[in-house]
PDB file of C-alpha atoms in Angstrom:
ATOM      1  CA  MET A   1       2.739  -4.107 101.751  1.00  0.00           C
ATOM      2  CA  SER A   2       2.976  -2.389 105.113  1.00  0.00           C
ATOM      3  CA  GLY A   3       3.357   1.360 104.937  1.00  0.00           C
ATOM      4  CA  ALA A   4       6.029   1.127 107.628  1.00  0.00           C
ATOM      5  CA  LEU A   5       8.309  -0.596 105.141  1.00  0.00           C
ATOM      6  CA  SER A   6       7.981   2.075 102.444  1.00  0.00           C
ATOM      7  CA  PRO A   7      10.837   4.289 103.755  1.00  0.00           C
ATOM      8  CA  TRP A   8      13.189   1.292 103.752  1.00  0.00           C
ATOM      9  CA  ILE A   9      12.108   0.375 100.226  1.00  0.00           C
ATOM     10  CA  ALA A  10      12.849   3.970  99.199  1.00  0.00           C
ATOM     11  CA  VAL A  11      16.330   3.532 100.717  1.00  0.00           C
ATOM     12  CA  ALA A  12      16.753   0.333  98.685  1.00  0.00           C
ATOM     13  CA  GLY A  13      15.692   2.278  95.591  1.00  0.00           C
ATOM     14  CA  LEU A  14      18.276   4.939  96.445  1.00  0.00           C
ATOM     15  CA  VAL A  15      21.086   2.383  96.788  1.00  0.00           C
ATOM     16  CA  VAL A  16      20.185   0.488  93.624  1.00  0.00           C
ATOM     17  CA  GLY A  17      19.647   3.750  91.737  1.00  0.00           C
ATOM     18  CA  PHE A  18      23.128   4.862  92.789  1.00  0.00           C
ATOM     19  CA  ALA A  19      24.592   1.602  91.471  1.00  0.00           C
ATOM     20  CA  VAL A  20      22.780   2.028  88.161  1.00  0.00           C
ATOM     21  CA  GLY A  21      23.795   5.679  87.836  1.00  0.00           C
ATOM     22  CA  ALA A  22      27.437   4.991  88.687  1.00  0.00           C
ATOM     23  CA  THR A  23      27.991   1.799  86.688  1.00  0.00           C
ATOM     24  CA  GLY A  24      25.063   1.468  84.284  1.00  0.00           C
ATOM     25  CA  VAL A  25      24.329  -2.055  85.508  1.00  0.00           C
ATOM     26  CA  GLY A  26      22.586  -3.861  88.320  1.00  0.00           C
ATOM     27  CA  GLY A  27      19.036  -2.459  88.152  1.00  0.00           C
ATOM     28  CA  GLY A  28      16.736  -5.466  87.932  1.00  0.00           C
ATOM     29  CA  SER A  29      19.509  -7.796  89.052  1.00  0.00           C
ATOM     30  CA  LEU A  30      19.697  -6.021  92.410  1.00  0.00           C
ATOM     31  CA  MET A  31      16.187  -4.664  92.854  1.00  0.00           C
ATOM     32  CA  THR A  32      14.126  -7.812  92.395  1.00  0.00           C
ATOM     33  CA  PRO A  33      16.206 -10.011  94.762  1.00  0.00           C
ATOM     34  CA  ALA A  34      16.125  -7.188  97.336  1.00  0.00           C
ATOM     35  CA  LEU A  35      12.324  -6.966  97.193  1.00  0.00           C
ATOM     36  CA  ILE A  36      12.020 -10.735  97.593  1.00  0.00           C
ATOM     37  CA  MET A  37      14.665 -11.408 100.242  1.00  0.00           C
ATOM     38  CA  LEU A  38      14.683  -8.190 102.289  1.00  0.00           C
ATOM     39  CA  PHE A  39      11.033  -7.166 102.141  1.00  0.00           C
ATOM     40  CA  GLY A  40       9.210 -10.455 101.591  1.00  0.00           C
ATOM     41  CA  VAL A  41       7.502  -9.389  98.379  1.00  0.00           C
ATOM     42  CA  ASN A  42       5.983 -12.252  96.383  1.00  0.00           C
ATOM     43  CA  PRO A  43       8.437 -13.161  93.560  1.00  0.00           C
ATOM     44  CA  VAL A  44       5.942 -12.566  90.742  1.00  0.00           C
ATOM     45  CA  THR A  45       4.836  -9.254  92.293  1.00  0.00           C
ATOM     46  CA  ALA A  46       8.472  -8.224  92.767  1.00  0.00           C
ATOM     47  CA  VAL A  47       9.135  -8.854  89.079  1.00  0.00           C
ATOM     48  CA  GLY A  48       6.051  -6.935  87.927  1.00  0.00           C
ATOM     49  CA  THR A  49       6.801  -3.973  90.187  1.00  0.00           C
ATOM     50  CA  ASP A  50      10.441  -3.807  89.114  1.00  0.00           C
ATOM     51  CA  LEU A  51       9.456  -3.976  85.429  1.00  0.00           C
ATOM     52  CA  MET A  52       7.227  -0.931  85.803  1.00  0.00           C
ATOM     53  CA  TYR A  53       9.938   0.860  87.799  1.00  0.00           C
ATOM     54  CA  ALA A  54      12.521   0.110  85.087  1.00  0.00           C
ATOM     55  CA  THR A  55      10.207   1.386  82.364  1.00  0.00           C
ATOM     56  CA  ILE A  56       9.580   4.711  84.074  1.00  0.00           C
ATOM     57  CA  SER A  57      13.168   5.291  85.168  1.00  0.00           C
ATOM     58  CA  LYS A  58      14.738   4.491  81.768  1.00  0.00           C
ATOM     59  CA  VAL A  59      12.350   6.344  79.464  1.00  0.00           C
ATOM     60  CA  PHE A  60      14.238   9.619  79.959  1.00  0.00           C
ATOM     61  CA  GLY A  61      17.447   7.947  78.798  1.00  0.00           C
ATOM     62  CA  VAL A  62      15.715   6.746  75.640  1.00  0.00           C
ATOM     63  CA  VAL A  63      14.497  10.265  74.864  1.00  0.00           C
ATOM     64  CA  LEU A  64      18.054  11.556  75.271  1.00  0.00           C
ATOM     65  CA  HIS A  65      19.505   8.876  72.981  1.00  0.00           C
ATOM     66  CA  GLY A  66      16.764   9.558  70.433  1.00  0.00           C
ATOM     67  CA  ARG A  67      17.643  13.232  70.328  1.00  0.00           C
ATOM     68  CA  ASN A  68      21.315  12.369  69.906  1.00  0.00           C
ATOM     69  CA  ARG A  69      20.448   9.915  67.106  1.00  0.00           C
ATOM     70  CA  SER A  70      22.287   7.153  68.936  1.00  0.00           C
ATOM     71  CA  VAL A  71      19.599   4.503  68.370  1.00  0.00           C
ATOM     72  CA  ASP A  72      19.780   1.977  65.523  1.00  0.00           C
ATOM     73  CA  TRP A  73      16.075   1.454  64.881  1.00  0.00           C
ATOM     74  CA  ARG A  74      16.744  -1.358  62.418  1.00  0.00           C
ATOM     75  CA  ILE A  75      18.366  -3.440  65.161  1.00  0.00           C
ATOM     76  CA  VAL A  76      15.577  -2.526  67.589  1.00  0.00           C
ATOM     77  CA  GLY A  77      13.084  -3.777  65.017  1.00  0.00           C
ATOM     78  CA  TRP A  78      14.900  -7.077  64.576  1.00  0.00           C
ATOM     79  CA  GLN A  79      15.023  -7.570  68.341  1.00  0.00           C
ATOM     80  CA  ALA A  80      11.339  -6.723  68.677  1.00  0.00           C
ATOM     81  CA  LEU A  81      10.391  -9.344  66.073  1.00  0.00           C
ATOM     82  CA  GLY A  82      11.486 -11.954  68.579  1.00  0.00           C
ATOM     83  CA  SER A  83      10.977 -10.281  71.925  1.00  0.00           C
ATOM     84  CA  ILE A  84       7.396  -9.004  71.585  1.00  0.00           C
ATOM     85  CA  PRO A  85       5.832 -12.389  70.684  1.00  0.00           C
ATOM     86  CA  ALA A  86       7.971 -14.104  73.338  1.00  0.00           C
ATOM     87  CA  THR A  87       6.926 -11.576  75.978  1.00  0.00           C
ATOM     88  CA  LEU A  88       3.226 -11.921  75.152  1.00  0.00           C
ATOM     89  CA  ALA A  89       3.457 -15.715  75.164  1.00  0.00           C
ATOM     90  CA  THR A  90       5.198 -15.697  78.545  1.00  0.00           C
ATOM     91  CA  LEU A  91       2.524 -13.394  79.977  1.00  0.00           C
ATOM     92  CA  GLU A  92      -0.106 -15.922  78.861  1.00  0.00           C
ATOM     93  CA  PHE A  93       1.782 -18.591  80.770  1.00  0.00           C
ATOM     94  CA  LEU A  94       1.794 -16.410  83.878  1.00  0.00           C
ATOM     95  CA  ARG A  95      -1.956 -15.872  83.484  1.00  0.00           C
ATOM     96  CA  ASP A  96      -2.754 -19.563  84.064  1.00  0.00           C
ATOM     97  CA  ASP A  97      -3.975 -19.956  87.653  1.00  0.00           C
ATOM     98  CA  ASP A  98      -3.151 -23.671  87.609  1.00  0.00           C
ATOM     99  CA  TYR A  99       0.540 -22.802  87.570  1.00  0.00           C
ATOM    100  CA  ARG A 100       0.536 -20.084  90.253  1.00  0.00           C
ATOM    101  CA  ALA A 101       2.482 -22.121  92.818  1.00  0.00           C
ATOM    102  CA  GLN A 102       5.029 -23.311  90.263  1.00  0.00           C
ATOM    103  CA  ILE A 103       5.352 -19.825  88.795  1.00  0.00           C
ATOM    104  CA  ALA A 104       6.640 -18.333  92.061  1.00  0.00           C
ATOM    105  CA  ARG A 105       9.326 -21.010  92.331  1.00  0.00           C
ATOM    106  CA  LEU A 106      10.157 -20.767  88.624  1.00  0.00           C
ATOM    107  CA  THR A 107      10.472 -16.998  88.913  1.00  0.00           C
ATOM    108  CA  THR A 108      12.886 -17.304  91.831  1.00  0.00           C
ATOM    109  CA  LEU A 109      14.937 -19.962  90.049  1.00  0.00           C
ATOM    110  CA  VAL A 110      15.169 -18.080  86.733  1.00  0.00           C
ATOM    111  CA  LEU A 111      15.950 -14.867  88.616  1.00  0.00           C
ATOM    112  CA  ALA A 112      18.829 -16.531  90.460  1.00  0.00           C
ATOM    113  CA  VAL A 113      20.373 -17.922  87.271  1.00  0.00           C
ATOM    114  CA  ALA A 114      19.922 -14.602  85.442  1.00  0.00           C
ATOM    115  CA  VAL A 115      21.538 -12.644  88.282  1.00  0.00           C
ATOM    116  CA  LEU A 116      24.511 -15.023  88.440  1.00  0.00           C
ATOM    117  CA  ALA A 117      24.936 -14.844  84.658  1.00  0.00           C
ATOM    118  CA  THR A 118      24.786 -11.046  84.792  1.00  0.00           C
ATOM    119  CA  ALA A 119      27.468 -10.972  87.509  1.00  0.00           C
ATOM    120  CA  ILE A 120      29.780 -13.163  85.439  1.00  0.00           C
ATOM    121  CA  ILE A 121      29.229 -10.990  82.357  1.00  0.00           C
ATOM    122  CA  ILE A 122      30.029  -7.820  84.306  1.00  0.00           C
ATOM    123  CA  LEU A 123      33.362  -9.283  85.454  1.00  0.00           C
ATOM    124  CA  PHE A 124      34.589  -9.487  81.836  1.00  0.00           C
ATOM    125  CA  PRO A 125      35.917  -6.198  80.444  1.00  0.00           C
ATOM    126  CA  GLN A 126      33.750  -5.077  77.541  1.00  0.00           C
ATOM    127  CA  ARG A 127      36.752  -4.603  75.283  1.00  0.00           C
ATOM    128  CA  ARG A 128      37.232  -8.373  75.193  1.00  0.00           C
ATOM    129  CA  LEU A 129      33.758  -8.786  73.777  1.00  0.00           C
ATOM    130  CA  SER A 130      34.411  -6.472  70.863  1.00  0.00           C
ATOM    131  CA  ARG A 131      36.456  -7.960  68.041  1.00  0.00           C
ATOM    132  CA  ALA A 132      36.995  -4.614  66.338  1.00  0.00           C
ATOM    133  CA  ASP A 133      37.039  -0.922  67.067  1.00  0.00           C
ATOM    134  CA  PRO A 134      33.685  -0.480  68.857  1.00  0.00           C
ATOM    135  CA  ASP A 135      33.543   3.210  68.067  1.00  0.00           C
ATOM    136  CA  ARG A 136      33.872   2.855  64.303  1.00  0.00           C
ATOM    137  CA  PRO A 137      30.590   2.092  62.546  1.00  0.00           C
ATOM    138  CA  SER A 138      30.855  -0.166  59.538  1.00  0.00           C
ATOM    139  CA  ALA A 139      28.457  -1.200  56.813  1.00  0.00           C
ATOM    140  CA  ALA A 140      29.827  -4.723  57.267  1.00  0.00           C
ATOM    141  CA  ASP A 141      27.621  -5.046  60.338  1.00  0.00           C
ATOM    142  CA  ARG A 142      24.469  -4.419  58.342  1.00  0.00           C
ATOM    143  CA  GLY A 143      22.693  -6.924  56.155  1.00  0.00           C
ATOM    144  CA  VAL A 144      24.976  -9.866  56.968  1.00  0.00           C
ATOM    145  CA  ALA A 145      23.242 -13.164  56.273  1.00  0.00           C
ATOM    146  CA  GLY A 146      21.772 -14.675  59.433  1.00  0.00           C
ATOM    147  CA  ARG A 147      22.419 -11.690  61.693  1.00  0.00           C
ATOM    148  CA  PRO A 148      18.801 -10.400  61.707  1.00  0.00           C
ATOM    149  CA  ALA A 149      17.593 -13.920  62.588  1.00  0.00           C
ATOM    150  CA  LEU A 150      20.126 -14.216  65.415  1.00  0.00           C
ATOM    151  CA  THR A 151      19.124 -10.764  66.663  1.00  0.00           C
ATOM    152  CA  ALA A 152      15.452 -11.787  66.700  1.00  0.00           C
ATOM    153  CA  LEU A 153      16.310 -15.039  68.479  1.00  0.00           C
ATOM    154  CA  GLY A 154      18.281 -13.127  71.085  1.00  0.00           C
ATOM    155  CA  GLY A 155      15.336 -10.766  71.478  1.00  0.00           C
ATOM    156  CA  ALA A 156      13.013 -13.731  72.074  1.00  0.00           C
ATOM    157  CA  LEU A 157      15.277 -15.123  74.791  1.00  0.00           C
ATOM    158  CA  ILE A 158      15.458 -11.710  76.462  1.00  0.00           C
ATOM    159  CA  GLY A 159      11.656 -11.329  76.243  1.00  0.00           C
ATOM    160  CA  VAL A 160      11.082 -14.593  78.116  1.00  0.00           C
ATOM    161  CA  LEU A 161      13.796 -13.886  80.674  1.00  0.00           C
ATOM    162  CA  VAL A 162      12.678 -10.317  81.376  1.00  0.00           C
ATOM    163  CA  THR A 163       8.980 -11.215  81.725  1.00  0.00           C
ATOM    164  CA  ILE A 164       9.722 -13.981  84.234  1.00  0.00           C
ATOM    165  CA  SER A 165      12.581 -12.426  86.194  1.00  0.00           C
ATOM    166  CA  SER A 166      12.826  -8.704  85.176  1.00  0.00           C
ATOM    167  CA  VAL A 167      16.542  -9.351  84.521  1.00  0.00           C
ATOM    168  CA  GLY A 168      18.350  -9.433  81.192  1.00  0.00           C
ATOM    169  CA  ALA A 169      17.086  -6.508  79.121  1.00  0.00           C
ATOM    170  CA  GLY A 170      20.074  -4.328  80.003  1.00  0.00           C
ATOM    171  CA  VAL A 171      23.379  -6.087  80.573  1.00  0.00           C
ATOM    172  CA  ILE A 172      22.652  -9.406  78.849  1.00  0.00           C
ATOM    173  CA  GLY A 173      21.033  -7.613  75.920  1.00  0.00           C
ATOM    174  CA  MET A 174      24.051  -5.339  75.594  1.00  0.00           C
ATOM    175  CA  VAL A 175      26.464  -8.274  75.541  1.00  0.00           C
ATOM    176  CA  MET A 176      24.446  -9.945  72.771  1.00  0.00           C
ATOM    177  CA  LEU A 177      24.563  -6.776  70.696  1.00  0.00           C
ATOM    178  CA  MET A 178      28.309  -6.392  71.213  1.00  0.00           C
ATOM    179  CA  TRP A 179      28.879  -9.920  69.950  1.00  0.00           C
ATOM    180  CA  LEU A 180      26.570  -9.537  66.953  1.00  0.00           C
ATOM    181  CA  TYR A 181      27.561  -5.966  65.994  1.00  0.00           C
ATOM    182  CA  PRO A 182      31.225  -5.462  67.001  1.00  0.00           C
ATOM    183  CA  ARG A 183      31.768  -2.627  64.500  1.00  0.00           C
ATOM    184  CA  VAL A 184      28.746  -0.531  65.415  1.00  0.00           C
ATOM    185  CA  ALA A 185      29.573   2.489  67.579  1.00  0.00           C
ATOM    186  CA  THR A 186      29.351   1.698  71.285  1.00  0.00           C
ATOM    187  CA  ILE A 187      27.109   4.675  72.008  1.00  0.00           C
ATOM    188  CA  ARG A 188      24.659   3.434  69.359  1.00  0.00           C
ATOM    189  CA  LEU A 189      24.614  -0.032  70.908  1.00  0.00           C
ATOM    190  CA  ILE A 190      23.885   1.496  74.326  1.00  0.00           C
ATOM    191  CA  GLY A 191      21.051   3.620  72.936  1.00  0.00           C
ATOM    192  CA  THR A 192      19.693   0.680  70.932  1.00  0.00           C
ATOM    193  CA  ASP A 193      19.821  -1.676  73.915  1.00  0.00           C
ATOM    194  CA  MET A 194      18.136   0.855  76.196  1.00  0.00           C
ATOM    195  CA  THR A 195      15.369   1.528  73.666  1.00  0.00           C
ATOM    196  CA  HIS A 196      14.594  -2.157  73.234  1.00  0.00           C
ATOM    197  CA  SER A 197      14.857  -2.617  76.999  1.00  0.00           C
ATOM    198  CA  VAL A 198      12.188   0.020  77.651  1.00  0.00           C
ATOM    199  CA  LEU A 199       9.942  -1.452  74.954  1.00  0.00           C
ATOM    200  CA  ILE A 200      10.022  -4.928  76.486  1.00  0.00           C
ATOM    201  CA  THR A 201       9.802  -3.851  80.120  1.00  0.00           C
ATOM    202  CA  ALA A 202       6.819  -1.647  79.228  1.00  0.00           C
ATOM    203  CA  ILE A 203       4.956  -4.494  77.528  1.00  0.00           C
ATOM    204  CA  ALA A 204       5.823  -6.960  80.287  1.00  0.00           C
ATOM    205  CA  GLY A 205       5.055  -4.390  82.986  1.00  0.00           C
ATOM    206  CA  LEU A 206       1.629  -3.592  81.525  1.00  0.00           C
ATOM    207  CA  GLY A 207       0.962  -7.315  81.292  1.00  0.00           C
ATOM    208  CA  HIS A 208       1.823  -7.732  84.961  1.00  0.00           C
ATOM    209  CA  ALA A 209      -0.423  -4.759  85.775  1.00  0.00           C
ATOM    210  CA  GLU A 210      -3.308  -6.534  84.073  1.00  0.00           C
ATOM    211  CA  LEU A 211      -2.510  -9.662  86.082  1.00  0.00           C
ATOM    212  CA  GLY A 212      -2.555  -7.624  89.300  1.00  0.00           C
ATOM    213  CA  THR A 213       1.070  -8.438  90.106  1.00  0.00           C
ATOM    214  CA  ILE A 214       2.279  -4.890  90.755  1.00  0.00           C
ATOM    215  CA  ASP A 215       2.482  -3.367  94.235  1.00  0.00           C
ATOM    216  CA  TYR A 216       1.972   0.344  93.557  1.00  0.00           C
ATOM    217  CA  GLU A 217       2.947   1.408  97.071  1.00  0.00           C
ATOM    218  CA  VAL A 218       6.291  -0.324  96.574  1.00  0.00           C
ATOM    219  CA  LEU A 219       6.610   1.183  93.079  1.00  0.00           C
ATOM    220  CA  ILE A 220       6.119   4.730  94.359  1.00  0.00           C
ATOM    221  CA  ALA A 221       8.645   4.164  97.155  1.00  0.00           C
ATOM    222  CA  LEU A 222      11.185   2.828  94.662  1.00  0.00           C
ATOM    223  CA  LEU A 223      10.726   5.842  92.404  1.00  0.00           C
ATOM    224  CA  ILE A 224      11.091   8.254  95.331  1.00  0.00           C
ATOM    225  CA  GLY A 225      14.448   6.740  96.214  1.00  0.00           C
ATOM    226  CA  GLY A 226      15.525   5.681  92.735  1.00  0.00           C
ATOM    227  CA  PHE A 227      15.553   8.991  90.895  1.00  0.00           C
ATOM    228  CA  PRO A 228      17.848  10.770  93.404  1.00  0.00           C
ATOM    229  CA  GLY A 229      20.017   7.645  93.513  1.00  0.00           C
ATOM    230  CA  ILE A 230      20.464   7.569  89.737  1.00  0.00           C
ATOM    231  CA  TRP A 231      21.270  11.293  89.688  1.00  0.00           C
ATOM    232  CA  LEU A 232      23.758  10.992  92.566  1.00  0.00           C
ATOM    233  CA  GLY A 233      25.382   7.894  91.112  1.00  0.00           C
ATOM    234  CA  SER A 234      25.822   9.490  87.704  1.00  0.00           C
ATOM    235  CA  LYS A 235      27.465  12.522  89.331  1.00  0.00           C
ATOM    236  CA  LEU A 236      29.811  10.643  91.672  1.00  0.00           C
ATOM    237  CA  GLY A 237      30.459   7.779  89.304  1.00  0.00           C
ATOM    238  CA  PHE A 238      32.761   9.933  87.179  1.00  0.00           C
ATOM    239  CA  ARG A 239      34.982  10.530  90.231  1.00  0.00           C
ATOM    240  CA  MET A 240      35.214   6.899  91.307  1.00  0.00           C
ATOM    241  CA  ASN A 241      37.236   4.056  89.879  1.00  0.00           C
ATOM    242  CA  ALA A 242      35.006   2.355  87.298  1.00  0.00           C
ATOM    243  CA  THR A 243      36.687  -1.040  87.681  1.00  0.00           C
ATOM    244  CA  ILE A 244      36.160  -1.075  91.437  1.00  0.00           C
ATOM    245  CA  LEU A 245      32.522  -0.048  91.007  1.00  0.00           C
ATOM    246  CA  ARG A 246      31.845  -2.772  88.431  1.00  0.00           C
ATOM    247  CA  ARG A 247      33.526  -5.427  90.558  1.00  0.00           C
ATOM    248  CA  SER A 248      31.582  -4.301  93.625  1.00  0.00           C
ATOM    249  CA  VAL A 249      28.305  -4.609  91.736  1.00  0.00           C
ATOM    250  CA  ALA A 250      29.366  -8.018  90.376  1.00  0.00           C
ATOM    251  CA  ALA A 251      30.247  -9.240  93.864  1.00  0.00           C
ATOM    252  CA  THR A 252      26.891  -8.056  95.198  1.00  0.00           C
ATOM    253  CA  LEU A 253      25.101  -9.817  92.351  1.00  0.00           C
ATOM    254  CA  LEU A 254      26.995 -13.047  93.017  1.00  0.00           C
ATOM    255  CA  ILE A 255      25.884 -12.990  96.646  1.00  0.00           C
ATOM    256  CA  ALA A 256      22.309 -12.086  95.746  1.00  0.00           C
ATOM    257  CA  GLY A 257      22.167 -14.725  93.012  1.00  0.00           C
ATOM    258  CA  ALA A 258      23.592 -17.470  95.205  1.00  0.00           C
ATOM    259  CA  THR A 259      21.212 -16.606  98.045  1.00  0.00           C
ATOM    260  CA  THR A 260      18.209 -16.507  95.701  1.00  0.00           C
ATOM    261  CA  LEU A 261      19.227 -19.819  94.106  1.00  0.00           C
ATOM    262  CA  THR A 262      19.516 -21.447  97.515  1.00  0.00           C
ATOM    263  CA  LYS A 263      16.034 -20.210  98.413  1.00  0.00           C
ATOM    264  CA  ALA A 264      14.598 -21.519  95.149  1.00  0.00           C
ATOM    265  CA  LEU A 265      16.145 -24.975  95.574  1.00  0.00           C
ATOM    266  CA  ARG A 266      14.834 -25.310  99.125  1.00  0.00           C
ATOM    267  CA  HIS A 267      11.213 -24.910  98.074  1.00  0.00           C
TER     268      HIS A 267
END
């Protein structure tokens, strides 16, 4: 990566960080397509770099949720039962040199679909996904037959998706939890989703580091721009209309997803 591009990558990190801070969504969904389409980063390298960026930038949020006891470790454990083996298996697939050419195209294709799915999910108000009071915990959401298995299966799907595209650990994971645990307090679902998200992005990111698919110059530039962006977005987000912000992010994701899908289908 040319050093001349680093300031512009930092600007991209600032913009995406602002979106994440203001709306809580759009991190990997915006960052990875931007690295690929705007800066010409190899798709697999873009994914690996964004995974490491997501791990570093979200770890502080996990610490905060841990201190506030807003993490359901039982759910995290059920998710991890599926996601960790799936992540490791996917990394083994990426390790095979015989599939290097196909992997780049597969990454772009999966990324496009994941981004489009994320955009569609964002457009639906979260209250429609919750079939009960989301802020009232209930024992009925614990120990229900089949729910741990479904949680593990969802974790496995997220593990594969995140390792290939860096998208899905946040928004898609949150939607799955809201469907499976409609009576668990919303703040606990957010903390649980973020904790599992960091766990999977860390494992996948370290795996990509071992594969040599992380551009550390790009990573540093993203962090330089990302941290101020997240701080600024979180400050200004409270003063801006949340619906407009969410729809703006969704519209951006739709454009990015469609453009990425078109690129994948052309190759």
